[in-house]
C-alpha cells in the first residue's frame, strides 16, 4: 500500500507540467506588490523616526526665543543667569530664571536613586545569573520585572502616604517629601531595569568561562567577581545608565515626593532637604503659563537641557550594549 | 622545547597532598602492561555517576598511570566526558548529579564529602573542548589561578614565561603579553588554556576533546605538545578522533553507552582489540 503511493508520487514529480517562468501578469503583480509593501513599511518606520526628529525641532524652536531676544549682550546675560543663578522666580514682577537649582535637584535625586539602586540591583543580578536555581530564577525575574509595570503615580502615593510620614517620625526631618524620599522611590523604579539588563549581560557571558574559572580552583564568589563581572562590565554599565535614564526622566514621583522647593541643599550632602527637579518644574508650571511668554520659553529651555541629558545617556547605553553584544558573541576586542 | 619542559624543576610541582588519612591504600599496577615504576594516579572502582536518575557512566573500573597519556574514545553520549569531568568534580556544576562507587586521585576519593575542591582542581588541570580564555590579557589569563593561590607578584612574571614556554606559545606571544587573549587564533587560545592550566602546578591534565574546534595544523601542534607534556604530567584525553588517540596515547579506554568496554595499551587496542564492539568502532563499522 505504502509502496504504491510512493511510486505514484514519484511518477507525478517527474514531469514539469507547471511553468517555471512567471507570466507577464504575475511578474507585474509581484513587482507592484513587493514595492507597495516595501513603501508601506518604510512609511510606518519613517513616522516614528520623524516624530523623534520633530520633537527635537519643536523643543529647540520653542526654547531658543528664551535666550535669543533683544541684543546679543542681553541674550548672553540671560543664558548666564539661566545656568548659574539659583533664583527661579518666573512669575515675579521682575522675573528671574536661574535654573541651577532645578539641574541640581534632578542630579540629586538621580544620583541618590543610583546610590540605592546600583548595589541592590547588582547583588540581585548576581544572584539571578549565578546562584539561584533555574526554577527560582524563572519565578523571581518576572516578578522583579513587574515592578517596572506599576504606574508611577502609584509609587507617588506610596511616597507621600507611607515613606514621608515614616521619615518625619523616625528620621526627624522637617519635611517627609524630600530628595531622600524621591531617591528611594526612584531607586525602586530603576531596580527592575538594572537587574534585568545586568542579569542578561552576566548570563550571556556563558558557561565556558565559568567552567574555566572553577577548573582553576576558583570558588563561586571569586568566579563571579573576577571573571563574570569583568566580562559583563559593558552590559552592567549599560544597565546602570538605563536605570539612570529612568530616574532622570521620571516626573510624577518627584513631583509628589521631592518637596518642590527650588533650592540647593545645604550642606551639600543633606539629602533630607526638599528639592525640585527639571521634570517636576515643567509639569507643574506649564499649565499656568501664557503661551509664548518668557516663562513658557524658559520651560522649553529646561526641557531642551533634559532632552540633551537623556539623549547623551541613551547614546552611552547604546554604545555599551553594543560592546556587550560583541563580547557575548565571543568576538575580538581590543 | 623539550629541554624547556624538562627544565621545570620537578620539586616545584606539587603532588596531591591532602592532610587527611587516605581512604584507600595506594596500589601497584597489576594487570596492564607497562614499566613497573609507574604509579596509579587515578583509580576508579565500580564508579557510577547519575544525572538525576539516569546514569551517565556505569560501573567504571580502571586505573590511570602517572606520566603517560590515557585516551578515552567512544561514540557521542557514551560517558567519556562525564567520566573525565568526574575526576575534578566539574559535574557538580550540573544540577542533580550524584556519584556512587569509588573514584580516587592519588588514593583520595574525590567524592568524599570532605574533599577540598580548590586543592583538587588546582592539582588537576583541565582543558576544554572549545578554547575558553577569559576576556583579559594573555598575562592575566595565566596568573588567574596562581593569584588565587596567593603566589606573590614578584614570582608571576617568571611563572608566566615558564608556562608559556611549556605550552609552546612563548615565542608567538612574548611581545604581546598584555594584549587581549581573545585576539589570538583558536589554536593559540587553546595553547593559552593549556598554559593557564599548567600555571596552578597541577599533577594531572584532563583534556576534553581539546582539538575538536581546531584545524589540522593547530591540532598537530597541540598533539606535539601533549607528547612533550606527558614527561612531566599525567594526561587523560577524551577524543573523537581515533587517529589522535593512536598518535598521542599510551593507553586507550573504549567507552560505549556509559560502560567501559575495553581498556588496554594503545598499541594492543588498535592492532588486536579483544572485544568485538571495540573492533567495530575503531575500524569504523559503527559509531
Coordinates of N, CA, C and O in Angstrom, one line a residue, chain A residues 243-304:
Chain A
X243 N 19.0 52.6 34.0 CA 18.3 52.9 35.2 C 18.4 54.4 35.5 O 17.4 55.0 36.0
X244 N 19.5 55.0 35.2 CA 19.7 56.4 35.4 C 18.7 57.2 34.5 O 18.1 58.2 35.0
X245 N 18.5 56.8 33.3 CA 17.6 57.5 32.4 C 16.2 57.4 33.0 O 15.4 58.3 32.9
X246 N 15.8 56.2 33.5 CA 14.5 56.0 34.1 C 14.3 57.0 35.2 O 13.3 57.7 35.4
X247 N 15.4 57.2 36.0 CA 15.3 58.1 37.2 C 15.3 59.6 36.8 O 14.5 60.4 37.3
X248 N 16.1 60.0 35.8 CA 16.2 61.4 35.5 C 14.9 61.9 34.8 O 14.5 63.0 34.9
X249 N 14.3 61.0 34.0 CA 13.1 61.4 33.2 C 11.8 61.3 34.0 O 10.8 61.8 33.5
X250 N 11.9 60.7 35.1 CA 10.6 60.4 35.9 C 10.1 61.7 36.4 O 10.8 62.6 36.9
X251 N 8.8 61.9 36.3 CA 8.1 63.2 36.6 C 7.2 63.1 37.8 O 7.3 63.8 38.8
X252 N 6.2 62.1 37.7 CA 5.2 62.1 38.7 C 5.7 61.8 40.1 O 5.3 62.5 41.1
X253 N 6.6 60.9 40.3 CA 7.1 60.6 41.6 C 7.9 61.7 42.2 O 7.6 62.1 43.4
X254 N 8.7 62.4 41.4 CA 9.5 63.5 42.0 C 8.5 64.7 42.3 O 8.7 65.4 43.3
X255 N 7.5 64.9 41.5 CA 6.5 65.9 41.7 C 5.8 65.7 43.0 O 5.6 66.6 43.8
X256 N 5.5 64.4 43.3 CA 4.8 64.1 44.6 C 5.8 64.0 45.8 O 5.4 64.4 46.9
X257 N 7.0 63.5 45.5 CA 7.8 63.1 46.7 C 9.0 64.0 47.0 O 9.5 63.9 48.1
X258 N 9.4 64.9 46.1 CA 10.7 65.6 46.3 C 10.5 66.9 47.0 O 11.5 67.5 47.4
X259 N 9.3 67.4 47.2 CA 9.1 68.6 48.0 C 9.0 69.9 47.2 O 8.4 70.8 47.7
X260 N 9.5 69.9 46.0 CA 9.4 71.0 45.1 C 9.8 72.4 45.6 O 9.1 73.4 45.4
X261 N 10.9 72.4 46.4 CA 11.4 73.7 46.8 C 12.6 73.9 45.9 O 13.5 73.1 46.0
X262 N 12.6 75.1 45.2 CA 13.8 75.3 44.3 C 15.0 75.8 45.1 O 15.1 77.0 45.3
X263 N 15.7 74.9 45.7 CA 16.9 75.3 46.5 C 18.0 74.2 46.3 O 17.7 73.0 45.9
X264 N 19.2 74.6 46.6 CA 20.3 73.6 46.6 C 20.5 73.2 48.1 O 20.6 74.1 48.9
X265 N 20.5 71.9 48.4 CA 20.5 71.5 49.8 C 21.8 72.0 50.4 O 22.9 72.1 49.8
X266 N 21.7 72.5 51.7 CA 22.9 72.9 52.5 C 22.9 72.1 53.8 O 21.8 72.0 54.4
X267 N 24.0 71.5 54.2 CA 25.2 71.3 53.4 C 24.9 70.4 52.2 O 23.9 69.8 52.2
X268 N 25.9 70.3 51.3 CA 25.6 69.7 50.0 C 25.1 68.3 50.1 O 24.5 67.8 49.2
X269 N 25.5 67.6 51.2 CA 25.2 66.1 51.3 C 23.8 65.9 51.9 O 23.4 64.8 52.1
X270 N 23.1 67.0 52.2 CA 21.9 66.8 53.0 C 20.7 66.4 52.1 O 20.0 67.2 51.5
X271 N 20.6 65.1 51.9 CA 19.5 64.6 51.1 C 18.2 64.8 51.7 O 17.1 64.6 51.1
X272 N 18.1 65.2 53.0 CA 16.9 65.3 53.7 C 16.1 66.6 53.4 O 15.0 66.8 53.8
X273 N 16.7 67.5 52.5 CA 16.0 68.7 52.2 C 15.2 68.6 50.9 O 15.5 67.8 50.1
X274 N 14.2 69.4 50.8 CA 13.3 69.3 49.7 C 14.1 69.9 48.5 O 14.8 70.8 48.6
X275 N 13.9 69.3 47.3 CA 14.4 69.8 46.1 C 13.4 69.8 45.0 O 12.3 69.3 45.1
X276 N 13.7 70.5 43.9 CA 12.8 70.5 42.8 C 13.5 70.1 41.5 O 14.6 70.6 41.3
X277 N 13.0 69.2 40.7 CA 13.7 68.7 39.6 C 13.2 69.5 38.3 O 12.2 70.1 38.3
X278 N 14.0 69.3 37.2 CA 13.6 69.8 35.9 C 12.2 69.3 35.5 O 11.4 70.1 35.1
X279 N 12.0 68.0 35.6 CA 10.8 67.4 35.1 C 9.6 68.0 35.9 O 8.6 68.3 35.3
X280 N 9.7 68.0 37.2 CA 8.6 68.5 38.0 C 8.3 69.9 37.7 O 7.1 70.3 37.7
X281 N 9.3 70.7 37.5 CA 9.1 72.1 37.2 C 8.3 72.3 35.9 O 7.3 73.0 35.8
X282 N 8.7 71.5 34.9 CA 8.0 71.6 33.6 C 6.5 71.2 33.8 O 5.6 71.9 33.4
X283 N 6.3 70.1 34.4 CA 5.0 69.5 34.6 C 4.1 70.5 35.4 O 2.9 70.7 35.1
X284 N 4.7 71.1 36.5 CA 3.9 71.9 37.4 C 3.6 73.2 36.8 O 2.5 73.8 37.1
X285 N 4.5 73.8 36.0 CA 4.3 75.2 35.7 C 3.8 75.4 34.3 O 3.3 76.5 33.9
X286 N 3.9 74.4 33.4 CA 3.5 74.6 32.0 C 2.0 74.9 31.9 O 1.7 75.7 31.1
X287 N 1.2 74.3 32.8 CA -0.2 74.6 32.7 C -0.6 76.0 33.0 O -1.7 76.5 32.7
X288 N 0.3 76.7 33.8 CA -0.1 78.0 34.3 C 0.5 79.2 33.5 O 0.3 80.3 33.8
X289 N 1.3 78.9 32.5 CA 2.0 80.0 31.8 C 1.2 80.4 30.6 O 0.4 79.6 30.0
X290 N 1.4 81.6 30.2 CA 0.8 82.1 29.0 C 1.7 81.7 27.8 O 2.9 81.8 27.8
X291 N 1.0 81.1 26.8 CA 1.8 80.6 25.7 C 2.5 81.7 25.0 O 2.0 82.7 24.7
X292 N 3.8 81.5 24.7 CA 4.6 82.5 24.1 C 5.3 83.4 25.0 O 6.1 84.2 24.6
X293 N 5.0 83.3 26.3 CA 5.6 84.2 27.2 C 7.1 83.8 27.5 O 7.5 82.7 27.1
X294 N 7.8 84.7 28.2 CA 9.2 84.4 28.6 C 9.2 83.1 29.4 O 10.1 82.2 29.2
X295 N 8.3 83.0 30.4 CA 8.2 81.8 31.2 C 8.0 80.5 30.4 O 8.7 79.5 30.6
X296 N 7.1 80.6 29.5 CA 6.8 79.5 28.6 C 8.1 79.0 27.9 O 8.4 77.8 27.9
X297 N 8.8 80.0 27.3 CA 10.0 79.6 26.6 C 11.1 79.1 27.5 O 11.8 78.2 27.2
X298 N 11.1 79.6 28.7 CA 12.1 79.1 29.7 C 11.9 77.7 30.0 O 12.8 76.9 30.2
X299 N 10.6 77.3 30.1 CA 10.3 75.9 30.5 C 10.8 75.0 29.3 O 11.3 73.9 29.6
X300 N 10.6 75.4 28.1 CA 11.1 74.6 27.0 C 12.7 74.5 27.0 O 13.2 73.5 26.6
X301 N 13.3 75.6 27.5 CA 14.8 75.6 27.6 C 15.2 74.5 28.6 O 16.1 73.7 28.4
X302 N 14.4 74.4 29.7 CA 14.7 73.4 30.7 C 14.5 72.0 30.1 O 15.3 71.1 30.2
X303 N 13.4 71.9 29.3 CA 13.1 70.6 28.6 C 14.3 70.3 27.6 O 14.6 69.1 27.5
X304 N 14.8 71.3 27.0 CA 15.9 71.0 26.0 C 17.1 70.5 26.7 O 17.7 69.5 26.2

